[in-house]
Amino acid sequence: MNKIELPSMDFPRAQVSSINCFLDEELLNKWQQNADQKAFLPKVRDTFGKIIFPKGKDYPYCFASIALSMDGKMAYPDNQDGDMLVHSNSLNKDGALADFFILNFLRAYSDAVLVGTKTMKAEANAFVTIHDMELVAERKIQMPDKTEQPFTIVSSKDGTDIPYEHILFHQDLIPVVVFTSPVGFENIQKTGAAGFYLLSDVTKTNIYKNIGKTAIVVTGKGDEPDIKSFLSKMKLGGVDHILIESPTVMWLLMKERLMNEFLITYTSIFVGGQFSPGFFSAFTFDEHPESRIVSLNHHQNTFLFSRQLIEEEK
């Protein structure tokens, strides 16, 4: 096992702070009335606004962060790395850092972070952890029931797209769980990859006691995993909050009415092309998710940060 350290970096408050220009306090108070009112991060309160996430009843509370251009695109056709979208805004050198801070504080609110294999392939040496040590310290105090870092969930439909060489599968610092189908489990077994094992009893204790190995949670039939069953297992196992960092899974959860909210960054650039969220899975005029903006912040006059609560199905 490689001896490595988790990444860390500075997020100076002056550079990542944004100014609130809209807040629906009535909606926000109603939304979080059953949440633990002490479970908030002071640095986030001081730089973005006070955030308290409620807990889901039957499933973990799921939220996501995504950055879009002003014309709704999430990547350039000639550079499909989503991180480059915010970095390409030459009018505001701190805007990209402020956007990454949002992703970091969402990780700090999470029990687990779910990523897709496409992202992993693009970032072979990336940990899906909290990089801001101030937030790590605040998490210990404000959310004592959570572990120091969230664990990572890797989503794979059939197991054929898993990058086994990724650093996450070769470290003993944070647990990794692969969510897949029965066929996906068979395909993982066929590879002979070391350290992978079937986890049938999903609890936080069982997930963390085998750090250095990779747990596999199987749901569904054939090569189709069942996301509802998986999230139900996570909830029963003590997982209350999951950050979704896979655009594909974001839209799947939207379709299944399992996504609770989005934090969407709008950067003042224009991209064109077809790379917009959900271009592979469009909703219909009669059936589509809807959201309400609960808060809106700005960073200079080139970045907008919106928090949007997704309406439950009526």
CSV table of C-alpha atoms in Angstrom, one decimal, residues 5-312:
chain,number,residue,atom,x,y,z
A,5,GLU,CA,-1.2,12.0,2.4
A,6,LEU,CA,-4.6,13.6,1.7
A,7,PRO,CA,-4.4,16.8,-0.2
A,8,SER,CA,-4.9,20.2,1.4
A,9,MET,CA,-4.8,23.8,0.3
A,10,ASP,CA,-5.7,27.3,1.6
A,11,PHE,CA,-9.0,29.0,1.0
A,12,PRO,CA,-8.5,32.6,2.2
A,13,ARG,CA,-11.8,34.0,3.4
A,14,ALA,CA,-11.3,37.3,1.5
A,15,GLN,CA,-10.9,35.4,-1.8
A,16,VAL,CA,-13.7,32.9,-1.5
A,17,SER,CA,-16.3,35.1,0.2
A,18,SER,CA,-19.4,36.0,-1.9
A,19,ILE,CA,-22.1,38.5,-1.2
A,20,ASN,CA,-25.7,37.4,-0.7
A,21,CYS,CA,-28.2,39.4,-2.9
A,22,PHE,CA,-31.3,37.2,-2.4
A,23,LEU,CA,-32.5,35.0,0.4
A,24,ASP,CA,-35.9,33.4,0.8
A,25,GLU,CA,-35.8,33.1,4.6
A,26,GLU,CA,-39.4,31.7,4.9
A,27,LEU,CA,-38.7,28.9,2.5
A,28,LEU,CA,-35.3,28.1,4.0
A,29,ASN,CA,-36.6,28.0,7.6
A,30,LYS,CA,-39.4,25.7,6.5
A,31,TRP,CA,-37.0,23.5,4.6
A,32,GLN,CA,-34.6,23.0,7.5
A,33,GLN,CA,-37.0,23.1,10.4
A,34,ASN,CA,-36.4,19.5,11.3
A,35,ALA,CA,-32.6,19.7,10.9
A,36,ASP,CA,-30.0,19.8,13.7
A,37,GLN,CA,-29.7,23.6,14.1
A,38,LYS,CA,-26.2,23.2,15.5
A,39,ALA,CA,-24.9,21.3,12.5
A,40,PHE,CA,-23.5,24.1,10.4
A,41,LEU,CA,-20.0,25.2,9.5
A,42,PRO,CA,-19.0,28.7,10.8
A,43,LYS,CA,-16.6,29.4,8.0
A,44,VAL,CA,-19.4,28.8,5.5
A,45,ARG,CA,-21.7,31.0,7.4
A,46,ASP,CA,-19.2,33.8,7.4
A,47,THR,CA,-18.2,33.5,3.7
A,48,PHE,CA,-21.3,32.2,1.9
A,49,GLY,CA,-24.3,32.1,4.3
A,50,LYS,CA,-25.5,29.8,7.0
A,51,ILE,CA,-26.2,26.3,5.7
A,52,ILE,CA,-28.0,23.5,7.6
A,53,PHE,CA,-28.9,20.4,5.7
A,54,PRO,CA,-31.9,18.3,6.9
A,55,LYS,CA,-31.8,14.5,6.9
A,56,GLY,CA,-33.9,12.5,4.5
A,57,LYS,CA,-36.6,10.2,5.9
A,58,ASP,CA,-36.1,7.1,3.8
A,59,TYR,CA,-33.0,8.0,1.8
A,60,PRO,CA,-29.9,10.1,2.5
A,61,TYR,CA,-30.3,13.8,1.7
A,62,CYS,CA,-28.7,14.2,-1.7
A,63,PHE,CA,-27.2,17.5,-3.0
A,64,ALA,CA,-24.9,18.4,-5.8
A,65,SER,CA,-22.7,21.2,-7.2
A,66,ILE,CA,-22.2,22.0,-10.8
A,67,ALA,CA,-20.7,25.0,-12.7
A,68,LEU,CA,-22.4,26.3,-15.9
A,69,SER,CA,-21.7,29.0,-18.4
A,70,MET,CA,-24.2,31.8,-18.9
A,71,ASP,CA,-25.6,29.8,-21.8
A,72,GLY,CA,-26.0,26.7,-19.7
A,73,LYS,CA,-23.0,24.6,-20.8
A,74,MET,CA,-20.8,22.6,-18.5
A,75,ALA,CA,-17.7,22.1,-20.7
A,76,TYR,CA,-16.0,23.3,-23.8
A,77,PRO,CA,-16.1,21.0,-26.9
A,78,ASP,CA,-12.3,21.2,-27.2
A,79,ASN,CA,-11.7,20.8,-23.4
A,80,GLN,CA,-14.2,18.6,-21.7
A,81,ASP,CA,-12.7,19.0,-18.2
A,82,GLY,CA,-15.5,20.7,-16.2
A,83,ASP,CA,-13.0,22.4,-13.9
A,84,MET,CA,-11.7,24.4,-16.9
A,85,LEU,CA,-15.0,26.2,-17.3
A,86,VAL,CA,-14.6,28.3,-14.2
A,87,HIS,CA,-10.8,28.7,-14.7
A,88,SER,CA,-11.4,30.1,-18.2
A,89,ASN,CA,-13.0,33.2,-16.7
A,90,SER,CA,-10.1,35.7,-17.1
A,91,LEU,CA,-12.2,38.6,-15.6
A,92,ASN,CA,-12.1,37.2,-12.1
A,93,LYS,CA,-9.0,35.3,-10.9
A,94,ASP,CA,-10.6,34.3,-7.6
A,95,GLY,CA,-13.9,33.1,-9.0
A,96,ALA,CA,-12.7,29.6,-9.6
A,97,LEU,CA,-11.3,29.3,-6.1
A,98,ALA,CA,-14.6,30.5,-4.7
A,99,ASP,CA,-16.4,27.8,-6.8
A,100,PHE,CA,-14.0,25.1,-5.5
A,101,PHE,CA,-14.6,26.3,-2.0
A,102,ILE,CA,-18.3,25.6,-2.4
A,103,LEU,CA,-17.5,22.0,-3.5
A,104,ASN,CA,-15.2,21.7,-0.5
A,105,PHE,CA,-17.8,22.9,2.0
A,106,LEU,CA,-20.4,20.5,0.5
A,107,ARG,CA,-17.9,17.7,1.0
A,108,ALA,CA,-17.6,18.9,4.6
A,109,TYR,CA,-21.3,18.5,5.1
A,110,SER,CA,-21.3,15.0,3.6
A,111,ASP,CA,-21.0,11.5,5.0
A,112,ALA,CA,-20.1,10.3,1.5
A,113,VAL,CA,-19.2,11.7,-1.9
A,114,LEU,CA,-20.4,9.8,-5.0
A,115,VAL,CA,-18.3,10.1,-8.2
A,116,GLY,CA,-18.5,8.5,-11.6
A,117,THR,CA,-15.8,6.5,-13.4
A,118,LYS,CA,-15.5,9.1,-16.2
A,119,THR,CA,-14.3,11.7,-13.6
A,120,MET,CA,-11.9,9.3,-12.1
A,121,LYS,CA,-10.3,8.5,-15.4
A,122,ALA,CA,-9.8,12.2,-16.0
A,123,GLU,CA,-8.3,12.7,-12.6
A,124,ALA,CA,-6.2,9.6,-11.8
A,125,ASN,CA,-4.5,11.0,-8.7
A,126,ALA,CA,-7.4,12.9,-7.2
A,127,PHE,CA,-8.8,12.3,-3.8
A,128,VAL,CA,-12.5,13.2,-3.2
A,129,THR,CA,-11.9,14.7,0.2
A,130,ILE,CA,-12.1,18.0,2.0
A,131,HIS,CA,-9.0,20.1,1.1
A,132,ASP,CA,-9.8,23.0,3.5
A,133,MET,CA,-8.3,22.1,6.9
A,134,GLU,CA,-10.4,24.8,8.6
A,135,LEU,CA,-13.5,23.0,7.5
A,136,VAL,CA,-12.1,19.7,8.6
A,137,ALA,CA,-11.6,21.1,12.1
A,138,GLU,CA,-15.0,22.8,12.2
A,139,ARG,CA,-16.6,19.5,11.1
A,140,LYS,CA,-15.2,17.7,14.1
A,141,ILE,CA,-16.7,20.2,16.4
A,142,GLN,CA,-20.1,21.0,14.8
A,143,MET,CA,-20.8,17.5,13.4
A,144,PRO,CA,-19.2,15.0,15.9
A,145,ASP,CA,-21.3,12.1,14.5
A,146,LYS,CA,-19.5,12.4,11.2
A,147,THR,CA,-16.0,11.0,10.5
A,148,GLU,CA,-13.1,13.3,9.8
A,149,GLN,CA,-13.5,12.8,6.0
A,150,PRO,CA,-16.4,11.5,4.0
A,151,PHE,CA,-15.9,8.2,2.3
A,152,THR,CA,-16.0,7.8,-1.5
A,153,ILE,CA,-18.7,6.0,-3.5
A,154,VAL,CA,-17.8,5.0,-7.0
A,155,SER,CA,-20.8,4.4,-9.3
A,156,SER,CA,-20.4,1.9,-12.1
A,157,LYS,CA,-23.3,0.3,-14.1
A,158,ASP,CA,-21.6,-2.9,-15.1
A,159,GLY,CA,-18.0,-2.8,-13.7
A,160,THR,CA,-16.3,-2.5,-17.1
A,161,ASP,CA,-15.4,1.1,-16.8
A,162,ILE,CA,-13.7,1.1,-13.4
A,163,PRO,CA,-10.1,2.5,-13.5
A,164,TYR,CA,-8.4,0.0,-11.2
A,165,GLU,CA,-5.2,1.9,-11.4
A,166,HIS,CA,-6.8,5.0,-9.7
A,167,ILE,CA,-5.2,6.1,-6.5
A,168,LEU,CA,-8.4,5.6,-4.5
A,169,PHE,CA,-8.0,1.8,-4.9
A,170,HIS,CA,-4.4,1.9,-3.7
A,171,GLN,CA,-4.5,3.8,-0.4
A,172,ASP,CA,-5.5,3.2,3.2
A,173,LEU,CA,-6.7,6.7,4.3
A,174,ILE,CA,-10.4,6.7,3.4
A,175,PRO,CA,-12.9,3.9,2.6
A,176,VAL,CA,-14.1,3.4,-0.9
A,177,VAL,CA,-17.4,1.7,-1.9
A,178,VAL,CA,-18.3,0.6,-5.4
A,179,PHE,CA,-22.0,0.8,-6.2
A,180,THR,CA,-22.9,-1.6,-9.1
A,181,SER,CA,-25.2,-4.2,-10.6
A,182,PRO,CA,-25.0,-8.1,-10.3
A,183,VAL,CA,-23.3,-8.2,-13.7
A,184,GLY,CA,-20.9,-5.4,-12.5
A,185,PHE,CA,-19.9,-7.5,-9.5
A,186,GLU,CA,-19.2,-10.5,-11.8
A,187,ASN,CA,-17.1,-8.3,-14.1
A,188,ILE,CA,-15.1,-7.0,-11.1
A,189,GLN,CA,-14.5,-10.5,-9.9
A,190,LYS,CA,-13.3,-11.6,-13.4
A,191,THR,CA,-10.5,-8.9,-13.3
A,192,GLY,CA,-8.9,-10.5,-10.3
A,193,ALA,CA,-8.4,-7.0,-8.9
A,194,ALA,CA,-7.0,-7.2,-5.3
A,195,GLY,CA,-8.8,-5.8,-2.3
A,196,PHE,CA,-12.4,-5.9,-3.7
A,197,TYR,CA,-15.0,-7.6,-1.6
A,198,LEU,CA,-18.8,-7.9,-1.4
A,199,LEU,CA,-20.4,-5.9,1.4
A,200,SER,CA,-23.8,-7.3,2.3
A,201,ASP,CA,-24.3,-5.6,5.7
A,202,VAL,CA,-24.1,-1.9,4.9
A,203,THR,CA,-23.2,0.1,8.1
A,204,LYS,CA,-20.8,2.9,8.7
A,205,THR,CA,-18.8,0.7,11.0
A,206,ASN,CA,-18.5,-2.0,8.3
A,207,ILE,CA,-17.5,0.5,5.7
A,208,TYR,CA,-14.8,2.0,7.8
A,209,LYS,CA,-13.3,-1.1,9.4
A,210,ASN,CA,-11.8,-2.3,6.1
A,211,ILE,CA,-10.0,0.8,5.0
A,212,GLY,CA,-7.4,-0.2,2.4
A,213,LYS,CA,-9.9,-2.5,0.7
A,214,THR,CA,-12.8,-1.7,-1.6
A,215,ALA,CA,-16.3,-2.7,-0.6
A,216,ILE,CA,-18.8,-3.6,-3.3
A,217,VAL,CA,-22.6,-3.0,-2.8
A,218,VAL,CA,-24.7,-4.8,-5.3
A,219,THR,CA,-28.4,-3.9,-6.1
A,220,GLY,CA,-30.7,-4.4,-9.1
A,221,LYS,CA,-30.9,-7.1,-11.7
A,222,GLY,CA,-28.6,-8.0,-14.6
A,223,ASP,CA,-26.6,-5.0,-15.6
A,224,GLU,CA,-29.0,-2.5,-14.2
A,225,PRO,CA,-28.3,-1.3,-10.6
A,226,ASP,CA,-31.1,0.0,-8.4
A,227,ILE,CA,-30.3,3.4,-7.1
A,228,LYS,CA,-33.3,3.6,-4.8
A,229,SER,CA,-32.3,0.3,-3.2
A,230,PHE,CA,-28.7,1.4,-2.8
A,231,LEU,CA,-29.6,4.7,-1.2
A,232,SER,CA,-32.1,2.9,1.1
A,233,LYS,CA,-29.2,0.6,2.3
A,234,MET,CA,-27.0,3.7,2.8
A,235,LYS,CA,-29.7,5.4,4.9
A,236,LEU,CA,-30.3,2.3,7.0
A,237,GLY,CA,-26.5,2.1,7.5
A,238,GLY,CA,-26.3,5.5,9.1
A,239,VAL,CA,-25.5,7.6,6.0
A,240,ASP,CA,-27.5,10.8,6.2
A,241,HIS,CA,-25.9,13.2,3.6
A,242,ILE,CA,-24.4,12.4,0.2
A,243,LEU,CA,-22.8,14.8,-2.2
A,244,ILE,CA,-23.2,13.8,-5.8
A,245,GLU,CA,-20.3,14.7,-8.1
A,246,SER,CA,-21.3,12.6,-11.1
A,247,PRO,CA,-23.4,14.6,-13.6
A,248,THR,CA,-24.9,11.3,-14.9
A,249,VAL,CA,-26.0,10.2,-11.4
A,250,MET,CA,-27.3,13.8,-10.7
A,251,TRP,CA,-29.8,13.5,-13.6
A,252,LEU,CA,-30.7,9.9,-12.7
A,253,LEU,CA,-31.5,11.1,-9.2
A,254,MET,CA,-33.5,14.0,-10.6
A,255,LYS,CA,-35.5,11.5,-12.7
A,256,GLU,CA,-36.1,9.3,-9.6
A,257,ARG,CA,-37.1,12.3,-7.4
A,258,LEU,CA,-34.2,11.5,-5.1
A,259,MET,CA,-32.2,14.7,-5.5
A,260,ASN,CA,-32.9,17.3,-2.9
A,261,GLU,CA,-31.0,20.4,-4.0
A,262,PHE,CA,-28.4,21.9,-6.3
A,263,LEU,CA,-25.8,24.6,-5.8
A,264,ILE,CA,-25.2,25.9,-9.3
A,265,THR,CA,-22.4,28.3,-10.2
A,266,TYR,CA,-22.9,30.5,-13.2
A,267,THR,CA,-19.7,32.0,-14.6
A,268,SER,CA,-20.0,34.9,-17.1
A,269,ILE,CA,-18.6,33.1,-20.1
A,270,PHE,CA,-20.3,31.8,-23.2
A,271,VAL,CA,-19.5,28.3,-24.6
A,272,GLY,CA,-22.0,27.1,-27.1
A,273,GLY,CA,-22.0,23.4,-28.3
A,274,GLN,CA,-23.9,20.5,-26.8
A,275,PHE,CA,-22.3,19.8,-23.5
A,276,SER,CA,-25.1,20.8,-21.2
A,277,PRO,CA,-26.4,18.9,-18.1
A,278,GLY,CA,-28.8,16.1,-19.1
A,279,PHE,CA,-28.1,16.3,-22.8
A,280,PHE,CA,-28.1,12.5,-22.8
A,281,SER,CA,-31.4,12.2,-20.9
A,282,ALA,CA,-33.9,14.9,-21.5
A,283,PHE,CA,-37.0,15.4,-19.4
A,284,THR,CA,-40.4,16.0,-21.0
A,285,PHE,CA,-42.9,18.9,-21.0
A,286,ASP,CA,-45.3,16.9,-18.8
A,287,GLU,CA,-42.8,15.4,-16.4
A,288,HIS,CA,-39.8,17.3,-15.3
A,289,PRO,CA,-38.2,18.4,-11.9
A,290,GLU,CA,-38.7,22.0,-10.8
A,291,SER,CA,-36.7,24.1,-8.3
A,292,ARG,CA,-37.0,27.2,-6.1
A,293,ILE,CA,-34.1,29.5,-5.6
A,294,VAL,CA,-33.6,29.9,-1.9
A,295,SER,CA,-30.4,32.0,-2.1
A,296,LEU,CA,-28.3,33.8,-4.6
A,297,ASN,CA,-24.8,35.1,-4.1
A,298,HIS,CA,-22.4,37.0,-6.3
A,299,HIS,CA,-18.6,37.1,-6.5
A,300,GLN,CA,-17.6,40.4,-8.0
A,301,ASN,CA,-19.7,40.8,-11.2
A,302,THR,CA,-18.7,37.6,-13.0
A,303,PHE,CA,-19.9,34.7,-10.8
A,304,LEU,CA,-23.3,33.9,-9.5
A,305,PHE,CA,-23.8,31.1,-6.9
A,306,SER,CA,-27.3,29.8,-6.6
A,307,ARG,CA,-28.8,27.4,-4.0
A,308,GLN,CA,-31.9,25.7,-5.5
A,309,LEU,CA,-34.2,23.4,-3.6
A,310,ILE,CA,-35.9,20.8,-5.8
A,311,GLU,CA,-39.6,20.4,-5.4
A,312,GLU,CA,-40.8,17.1,-4.2
